[in-house]
Amino acid sequence: QAEEELKEGCARQALQLREMGRRERLLRADVSRAKEQLESFKTRVMRACSPAAAAGVAGKAVMEQQVIEKVRQISDENRQSREREKCLQEELSSRLSKEKEVSANIEVFRKSLQELQ
């Protein structure tokens, strides 16, 4: 009976080991795909940020640091644009409020003028 239990235990462990091996292969394949996607994305970013890379002139010679700086610059410009848009929206809102106030004052003035006539 002990021998039978040992055999069953070994069989279970063998199944677990095969399953772990299968999972490891799947994970390795996922990591490989992720690396390929990352490399593809990196290449596209470098081409977008560097005309030399886009033309194929510099290729790998394009420094990653330059691309990182370009992405930071674009990000900063984007942030500044959003801040500027917010300021312009606030200014527009303020001007619209003033315009409504002036329109109301004109209407009051017009009514007063009619009464005087």
mmCIF file of C-alpha atoms in Angstrom:
data_model
loop_
_atom_site.group_PDB
_atom_site.id
_atom_site.type_symbol
_atom_site.label_atom_id
_atom_site.label_comp_id
_atom_site.label_asym_id
_atom_site.label_seq_id
_atom_site.Cartn_x
_atom_site.Cartn_y
_atom_site.Cartn_z
ATOM 1 C CA GLN A 1 0.000 0.000 0.000
ATOM 2 C CA ALA A 2 2.874 2.363 0.858
ATOM 3 C CA GLU A 3 4.445 1.571 -2.486
ATOM 4 C CA GLU A 4 1.158 2.340 -4.224
ATOM 5 C CA GLU A 5 0.881 5.690 -2.410
ATOM 6 C CA LEU A 6 4.460 6.537 -3.395
ATOM 7 C CA LYS A 7 3.711 5.696 -7.013
ATOM 8 C CA GLU A 8 0.588 7.892 -6.951
ATOM 9 C CA GLY A 9 2.581 10.700 -5.321
ATOM 10 C CA CYS A 10 5.281 10.388 -7.967
ATOM 11 C CA ALA A 11 2.655 10.391 -10.716
ATOM 12 C CA ARG A 12 1.054 13.528 -9.254
ATOM 13 C CA GLN A 13 4.426 15.233 -9.014
ATOM 14 C CA ALA A 14 5.252 14.228 -12.587
ATOM 15 C CA LEU A 15 1.955 15.752 -13.754
ATOM 16 C CA GLN A 16 2.654 18.904 -11.765
ATOM 17 C CA LEU A 17 6.140 19.074 -13.214
ATOM 18 C CA ARG A 18 4.807 18.728 -16.772
ATOM 19 C CA GLU A 19 2.197 21.416 -16.065
ATOM 20 C CA MET A 20 4.865 23.717 -14.652
ATOM 21 C CA GLY A 21 6.979 23.116 -17.745
ATOM 22 C CA ARG A 22 4.022 23.927 -19.981
ATOM 23 C CA ARG A 23 3.330 27.122 -18.036
ATOM 24 C CA GLU A 24 6.993 28.087 -18.207
ATOM 25 C CA ARG A 25 6.997 27.640 -22.006
ATOM 26 C CA LEU A 26 3.855 29.775 -22.283
ATOM 27 C CA LEU A 27 5.382 32.457 -20.092
ATOM 28 C CA ARG A 28 8.604 32.425 -22.100
ATOM 29 C CA ALA A 29 6.574 32.801 -25.299
ATOM 30 C CA ASP A 30 4.660 35.719 -23.742
ATOM 31 C CA VAL A 31 7.907 37.377 -22.669
ATOM 32 C CA SER A 32 9.332 36.884 -26.146
ATOM 33 C CA ARG A 33 6.247 38.444 -27.751
ATOM 34 C CA ALA A 34 6.365 41.340 -25.283
ATOM 35 C CA LYS A 35 10.040 41.938 -26.129
ATOM 36 C CA GLU A 36 9.237 41.960 -29.851
ATOM 37 C CA GLN A 37 6.358 44.390 -29.314
ATOM 38 C CA LEU A 38 8.554 46.627 -27.166
ATOM 39 C CA GLU A 39 11.295 46.618 -29.791
ATOM 40 C CA SER A 40 8.771 47.425 -32.504
ATOM 41 C CA PHE A 41 7.314 50.261 -30.432
ATOM 42 C CA LYS A 42 10.806 51.565 -29.656
ATOM 43 C CA THR A 43 11.668 51.547 -33.367
ATOM 44 C CA ARG A 44 8.458 53.408 -34.259
ATOM 45 C CA VAL A 45 9.095 56.015 -31.544
ATOM 46 C CA MET A 46 12.660 56.512 -32.711
ATOM 47 C CA ARG A 47 11.497 56.933 -36.307
ATOM 48 C CA ALA A 48 8.825 59.397 -35.229
ATOM 49 C CA CYS A 49 11.264 61.411 -33.148
ATOM 50 C CA SER A 50 14.267 61.352 -35.435
ATOM 51 C CA PRO A 51 14.163 62.226 -39.118
ATOM 52 C CA ALA A 52 17.510 60.459 -39.595
ATOM 53 C CA ALA A 53 16.091 57.219 -38.208
ATOM 54 C CA ALA A 54 12.958 57.640 -40.333
ATOM 55 C CA ALA A 55 15.116 57.959 -43.426
ATOM 56 C CA GLY A 56 17.116 54.924 -42.348
ATOM 57 C CA VAL A 57 20.319 56.952 -42.375
ATOM 58 C CA ALA A 58 21.326 56.609 -38.755
ATOM 59 C CA GLY A 59 19.393 53.503 -37.737
ATOM 60 C CA LYS A 60 20.849 52.195 -34.505
ATOM 61 C CA ALA A 61 23.238 55.148 -34.352
ATOM 62 C CA VAL A 62 20.381 57.327 -33.110
ATOM 63 C CA MET A 63 20.947 57.734 -29.449
ATOM 64 C CA GLU A 64 18.113 56.535 -27.241
ATOM 65 C CA GLN A 65 18.789 59.452 -24.929
ATOM 66 C CA GLN A 66 17.944 61.865 -27.761
ATOM 67 C CA VAL A 67 14.649 60.071 -28.297
ATOM 68 C CA ILE A 68 13.901 60.173 -24.573
ATOM 69 C CA GLU A 69 14.617 63.906 -24.561
ATOM 70 C CA LYS A 70 12.361 64.404 -27.581
ATOM 71 C CA VAL A 71 9.537 62.494 -25.865
ATOM 72 C CA ARG A 72 10.038 64.611 -22.733
ATOM 73 C CA GLN A 73 9.977 67.764 -24.844
ATOM 74 C CA ILE A 74 6.754 66.693 -26.548
ATOM 75 C CA SER A 75 5.247 65.825 -23.175
ATOM 76 C CA ASP A 76 6.219 69.235 -21.769
ATOM 77 C CA GLU A 77 4.778 71.003 -24.804
ATOM 78 C CA ASN A 78 1.576 69.012 -24.421
ATOM 79 C CA ARG A 79 1.322 69.979 -20.742
ATOM 80 C CA GLN A 80 1.961 73.648 -21.571
ATOM 81 C CA SER A 81 -0.687 73.529 -24.291
ATOM 82 C CA ARG A 82 -3.230 72.104 -21.845
ATOM 83 C CA GLU A 83 -2.371 74.836 -19.321
ATOM 84 C CA ARG A 84 -2.684 77.512 -22.021
ATOM 85 C CA GLU A 85 -6.022 76.059 -23.129
ATOM 86 C CA LYS A 86 -7.254 76.155 -19.530
ATOM 87 C CA CYS A 87 -6.194 79.814 -19.190
ATOM 88 C CA LEU A 88 -7.906 80.703 -22.461
ATOM 89 C CA GLN A 89 -11.082 78.918 -21.363
ATOM 90 C CA GLU A 90 -11.062 80.879 -18.103
ATOM 91 C CA GLU A 91 -10.468 84.131 -19.995
ATOM 92 C CA LEU A 92 -13.281 83.325 -22.416
ATOM 93 C CA SER A 93 -15.617 82.521 -19.551
ATOM 94 C CA SER A 94 -14.688 85.794 -17.846
ATOM 95 C CA ARG A 95 -15.269 87.783 -21.035
ATOM 96 C CA LEU A 96 -18.632 86.119 -21.601
ATOM 97 C CA SER A 97 -19.667 87.031 -18.064
ATOM 98 C CA LYS A 98 -18.595 90.637 -18.616
ATOM 99 C CA GLU A 99 -20.434 90.698 -21.942
ATOM 100 C CA LYS A 100 -23.637 89.502 -20.261
ATOM 101 C CA GLU A 101 -23.213 92.149 -17.575
ATOM 102 C CA VAL A 102 -22.658 94.868 -20.180
ATOM 103 C CA SER A 103 -25.682 93.643 -22.150
ATOM 104 C CA ALA A 104 -27.804 93.778 -19.009
ATOM 105 C CA ASN A 105 -26.538 97.284 -18.249
ATOM 106 C CA ILE A 106 -27.301 98.405 -21.817
ATOM 107 C CA GLU A 107 -30.812 97.021 -21.497
ATOM 108 C CA VAL A 108 -31.321 98.912 -18.217
ATOM 109 C CA PHE A 109 -29.910 102.056 -19.809
ATOM 110 C CA ARG A 110 -32.165 101.621 -22.875
ATOM 111 C CA LYS A 111 -35.256 101.235 -20.671
ATOM 112 C CA SER A 112 -34.263 104.291 -18.621
ATOM 113 C CA LEU A 113 -33.769 106.275 -21.824
ATOM 114 C CA GLN A 114 -37.211 105.218 -23.110
ATOM 115 C CA GLU A 115 -38.797 106.283 -19.837
ATOM 116 C CA LEU A 116 -37.101 109.648 -20.064
ATOM 117 C CA GLN A 117 -38.373 110.146 -23.591
#
